[in-house]
Amino acid sequence: MKKNWLYFFLSIIVFSLLALPVHAENKQEEEQFEVVSEVTKYYKTVTYHPNQISAYSLSAKSGSISKTYEISEEEYNAAPVDANIISPYSSASVSTNYKKMTTSIATNGSYYRYKNVLLWKNIPSTRSFDIMGIGYYKTVKIKGTPTFQQEYCYTNGKCYTSGAHSYQVFAAGVGTTFSLPTGDLSSLKQTFYFDVEKNTTLTLISQEAYGDYSHAQKSISFENAKKYSVNGSGIVLDTSIKSYYDEINRALVEWIGNW
């Protein structure tokens, strides 16, 4: 028990220390990579919260019902930034969150980079531990260490970037768990990427990357949030935590060529 508490507090300290003022991404390294395939998906999550007084204190209540839909770019662009509605006739409230996810494959001529970027149009009211992942063919394997960045700005204009995350490597994918920042945010964006190299001596004529994101709709512990795997289906949640997260359609990006 003491060991678990120590691990928890150390994790919180690491998450805090890694929240630094925003700095530019290594542009020189990024310029070495050319995007060869990319896909963007748009999502709308509608949540009905019974017996709520405020749409901004939704996270702790049970009984909330959520449904996520894939929508068009036009609907996403037309959606309001403030999408929380409180019914004037009852204590119930409805919140609608919009987000978009872009998954890409890029190359520098020697190896490939798989990247997943999630941008929130509305700041989620529930902020616990989320999961981000990218699945792939077993003909490739991760090269080096994955990179995670969480960029966020407060309504007072101050912006930060955090690299705090806990990643896991699986046979056909990589995922990471991280904590969403608290406070009054005006913007929120997560970026997760890693490089891959061939896992076979054969010539590869295609690659596929499966971007996915699981948002915690109620509070969950750090240890439980790591109970998942990643493969061609995207993020696969353990049955014990499935009810804590929303489900979105994965973003499939494909590359055809010779490698």
Coordinates of C-alpha atoms in Angstrom, one line a residue:
M1 CA 0.0 0.0 0.0
K2 CA 2.8 2.4 0.9
K3 CA 4.5 1.6 -2.4
N4 CA 1.3 2.5 -4.3
W5 CA 0.9 5.8 -2.5
L6 CA 4.6 6.7 -3.1
Y7 CA 4.2 5.9 -6.8
F8 CA 1.1 8.0 -7.0
F9 CA 2.7 11.1 -5.5
L10 CA 5.9 10.7 -7.6
S11 CA 3.7 10.6 -10.7
I12 CA 1.9 13.8 -9.7
I13 CA 5.3 15.5 -9.1
V14 CA 6.5 14.5 -12.5
F15 CA 3.3 15.7 -14.2
S16 CA 3.8 19.1 -12.4
L17 CA 7.5 19.5 -13.2
L18 CA 7.0 18.8 -16.9
A19 CA 4.4 21.6 -17.4
L20 CA 6.7 24.3 -18.9
P21 CA 6.1 27.5 -20.8
V22 CA 5.2 26.9 -24.5
H23 CA 8.3 26.5 -26.7
A24 CA 8.5 26.0 -30.5
E25 CA 8.7 22.4 -31.7
N26 CA 12.0 21.4 -33.1
K27 CA 11.3 22.9 -36.6
Q28 CA 14.6 21.6 -38.0
E29 CA 13.7 18.0 -37.2
E30 CA 10.1 18.4 -38.4
E31 CA 11.3 19.8 -41.7
Q32 CA 13.3 16.6 -42.4
F33 CA 10.0 14.7 -42.6
E34 CA 7.5 14.9 -45.5
V35 CA 3.9 13.9 -44.9
V36 CA 3.0 11.2 -47.3
S37 CA -0.5 10.4 -46.1
E38 CA -2.9 12.1 -43.7
V39 CA -6.6 11.9 -42.6
T40 CA -8.6 14.2 -40.4
K41 CA -11.8 13.1 -38.6
Y42 CA -14.3 15.3 -36.7
Y43 CA -16.4 14.3 -33.7
K44 CA -19.3 15.5 -31.6
T45 CA -20.0 14.1 -28.1
V46 CA -23.4 14.9 -26.6
T47 CA -23.7 14.2 -22.9
Y48 CA -27.0 14.4 -20.9
H49 CA -26.4 15.1 -17.2
P50 CA -29.5 14.5 -15.0
N51 CA -30.0 16.4 -11.7
Q52 CA -27.2 18.9 -12.5
I53 CA -27.2 22.5 -11.5
S54 CA -24.2 23.6 -13.4
A55 CA -22.9 22.3 -16.8
Y56 CA -19.4 23.1 -15.5
S57 CA -19.4 20.6 -12.6
L58 CA -20.3 17.4 -14.5
S59 CA -17.4 15.1 -13.8
A60 CA -18.3 13.4 -10.5
K61 CA -21.9 12.4 -11.1
S62 CA -22.9 9.0 -12.2
G63 CA -25.9 8.4 -14.4
S64 CA -24.7 10.7 -17.2
I65 CA -25.4 9.4 -20.7
S66 CA -23.0 10.2 -23.6
K67 CA -22.9 9.4 -27.3
T68 CA -20.1 10.3 -29.7
Y69 CA -20.8 10.8 -33.4
E70 CA -18.5 11.3 -36.4
I71 CA -19.5 14.5 -38.1
S72 CA -18.5 16.5 -41.2
E73 CA -15.9 19.3 -41.3
E74 CA -18.7 21.7 -42.1
E75 CA -20.7 20.8 -39.0
Y76 CA -17.5 21.0 -36.9
N77 CA -16.6 24.5 -38.2
A78 CA -20.2 25.8 -37.7
A79 CA -20.4 24.5 -34.1
P80 CA -20.2 27.1 -31.3
V81 CA -17.2 27.2 -29.0
D82 CA -19.5 27.3 -25.9
A83 CA -21.7 24.2 -26.3
N84 CA -22.9 23.7 -22.7
I85 CA -26.6 24.1 -22.2
I86 CA -28.6 24.2 -19.0
S87 CA -32.3 23.5 -19.3
P88 CA -34.4 26.4 -17.9
Y89 CA -37.2 23.9 -16.9
S90 CA -35.2 21.5 -14.8
S91 CA -31.8 20.9 -13.1
A92 CA -30.7 18.7 -16.0
S93 CA -28.0 19.9 -18.4
V94 CA -26.6 18.9 -21.8
S95 CA -23.0 19.4 -22.9
T96 CA -21.7 19.0 -26.4
N97 CA -18.0 18.8 -27.1
Y98 CA -16.4 19.0 -30.5
K99 CA -12.9 17.8 -31.4
K100 CA -10.9 16.9 -34.4
M101 CA -8.2 14.3 -34.8
T102 CA -5.5 14.2 -37.5
T103 CA -3.4 11.1 -38.1
S104 CA -0.5 11.1 -40.5
I105 CA 2.4 9.1 -41.9
A106 CA 5.6 11.0 -42.7
T107 CA 9.1 10.0 -43.9
N108 CA 12.6 11.4 -43.8
G109 CA 13.8 9.0 -46.4
S110 CA 15.2 6.4 -44.0
Y111 CA 12.3 5.6 -41.7
Y112 CA 8.7 6.7 -41.1
R113 CA 6.9 8.8 -38.4
Y114 CA 3.4 8.0 -37.2
K115 CA 1.6 11.0 -35.6
N116 CA -1.7 11.7 -34.0
V117 CA -3.0 15.2 -33.1
L118 CA -6.2 15.9 -31.2
L119 CA -7.6 19.5 -31.0
W120 CA -10.5 20.4 -28.7
K121 CA -12.9 23.0 -30.0
N122 CA -14.6 23.0 -26.6
I123 CA -12.8 22.5 -23.4
P124 CA -14.0 19.2 -21.7
S125 CA -15.6 19.7 -18.4
T126 CA -14.4 16.3 -17.1
R127 CA -10.6 16.2 -16.8
S128 CA -9.0 13.1 -15.6
F129 CA -6.6 10.7 -17.3
D130 CA -7.1 10.3 -21.1
I131 CA -5.5 7.9 -23.5
M132 CA -4.0 8.5 -26.9
G133 CA -2.8 5.7 -29.2
I134 CA -1.6 4.7 -32.7
G135 CA -1.9 1.1 -34.0
Y136 CA 0.0 -0.3 -36.9
Y137 CA 1.0 -3.4 -38.9
K138 CA 3.3 -5.9 -37.2
T139 CA 5.7 -5.5 -40.2
V140 CA 7.0 -2.3 -38.4
K141 CA 8.2 -1.6 -34.9
I142 CA 8.8 1.5 -32.9
K143 CA 12.1 3.2 -33.2
G144 CA 13.3 5.1 -30.2
T145 CA 11.0 6.7 -27.7
P146 CA 7.6 8.2 -28.4
T147 CA 7.0 11.9 -28.0
F148 CA 4.0 13.5 -26.3
Q149 CA 3.1 17.2 -26.1
Q150 CA 0.0 18.7 -24.5
E151 CA -0.4 22.4 -25.3
Y152 CA -2.9 24.5 -23.4
C153 CA -3.7 28.2 -22.8
Y154 CA -5.6 29.7 -19.9
T155 CA -8.2 32.4 -20.3
N156 CA -5.7 34.9 -18.8
G157 CA -3.5 34.4 -21.9
K158 CA -0.8 32.3 -20.3
C159 CA 0.1 29.2 -22.4
Y160 CA 2.1 26.1 -21.5
T161 CA 3.3 22.8 -22.9
S162 CA 3.5 19.6 -20.9
G163 CA 5.4 16.5 -21.9
A164 CA 4.2 14.4 -19.0
H165 CA 2.9 11.0 -20.0
S166 CA 3.2 7.3 -19.4
Y167 CA 3.5 5.3 -22.6
Q168 CA 3.1 1.6 -23.3
V169 CA 4.4 -0.4 -26.3
F170 CA 2.3 -3.3 -27.7
A171 CA 2.9 -5.8 -30.5
A172 CA 0.9 -3.7 -33.0
G173 CA 0.7 -0.3 -31.4
V174 CA 1.8 2.3 -28.9
G175 CA -0.4 4.3 -26.4
T176 CA 0.1 6.8 -23.7
T177 CA -1.8 8.0 -20.6
F178 CA -1.8 11.6 -19.4
S179 CA -3.6 14.0 -17.2
L180 CA -5.7 16.8 -18.6
P181 CA -4.8 20.3 -17.1
T182 CA -7.2 21.9 -14.7
G183 CA -8.4 25.5 -14.5
D184 CA -10.1 27.9 -16.9
L185 CA -8.7 26.9 -20.3
S186 CA -9.2 28.7 -23.6
S187 CA -7.5 26.0 -25.8
L188 CA -6.3 22.4 -25.5
K189 CA -4.3 20.2 -27.9
Q190 CA -2.5 16.9 -27.7
T191 CA 0.2 15.6 -30.0
F192 CA 1.6 12.0 -29.9
Y193 CA 4.1 10.6 -32.3
F194 CA 6.9 8.1 -32.8
D195 CA 9.2 6.8 -35.5
V196 CA 9.0 3.2 -36.9
E197 CA 11.4 1.0 -38.7
K198 CA 10.9 -2.2 -40.6
N199 CA 10.2 -5.4 -38.6
T200 CA 10.9 -7.7 -41.6
T201 CA 13.5 -8.2 -44.3
L202 CA 10.8 -8.2 -47.0
T203 CA 9.9 -5.1 -49.1
L204 CA 6.9 -3.3 -47.7
I205 CA 4.4 -2.0 -50.3
S206 CA 1.9 -0.5 -47.8
Q207 CA 1.6 0.8 -44.3
E208 CA -1.4 1.7 -42.1
A209 CA -1.6 3.8 -39.0
Y210 CA -4.7 3.8 -36.8
G211 CA -5.1 6.9 -34.7
D212 CA -7.4 6.8 -31.7
Y213 CA -8.2 8.8 -28.5
S214 CA -10.2 7.8 -25.4
H215 CA -11.5 10.7 -23.2
A216 CA -12.4 9.9 -19.6
Q217 CA -16.0 11.0 -19.0
K218 CA -15.7 10.5 -15.2
S219 CA -12.8 10.5 -12.8
I220 CA -10.4 7.5 -13.0
S221 CA -7.2 6.7 -11.3
F222 CA -3.8 6.8 -13.1
E223 CA -3.3 3.1 -12.5
N224 CA -6.7 2.1 -13.9
A225 CA -6.3 4.4 -16.9
K226 CA -3.3 2.3 -18.1
K227 CA -5.5 -0.8 -18.5
Y228 CA -5.7 -0.9 -22.3
S229 CA -3.9 -2.1 -25.4
V230 CA -3.5 -0.7 -28.9
N231 CA -3.7 -2.5 -32.2
G232 CA -5.3 -2.3 -35.6
S233 CA -8.6 -1.6 -33.9
G234 CA -7.2 1.4 -32.2
I235 CA -7.4 1.7 -28.4
V236 CA -8.8 -1.4 -26.8
L237 CA -10.0 -0.7 -23.2
D238 CA -10.1 -3.3 -20.5
T239 CA -13.7 -4.2 -19.6
S240 CA -13.1 -2.9 -16.1
I241 CA -12.6 0.7 -17.4
K242 CA -14.7 0.7 -20.5
S243 CA -17.6 2.6 -18.9
Y244 CA -15.3 5.4 -17.9
Y245 CA -14.4 6.5 -21.5
D246 CA -16.1 7.6 -24.7
E247 CA -15.6 5.8 -28.0
I248 CA -14.8 7.4 -31.3
N249 CA -14.2 6.0 -34.7
R250 CA -10.5 5.5 -35.3
A251 CA -8.7 7.5 -37.9
L252 CA -7.2 5.1 -40.5
V253 CA -4.3 6.5 -42.7
E254 CA -2.7 4.4 -45.4
W255 CA 0.5 4.7 -47.4
I256 CA 1.2 2.8 -50.6
G257 CA 4.8 2.5 -52.0
N258 CA 8.0 0.6 -51.6
W259 CA 10.1 0.4 -48.5

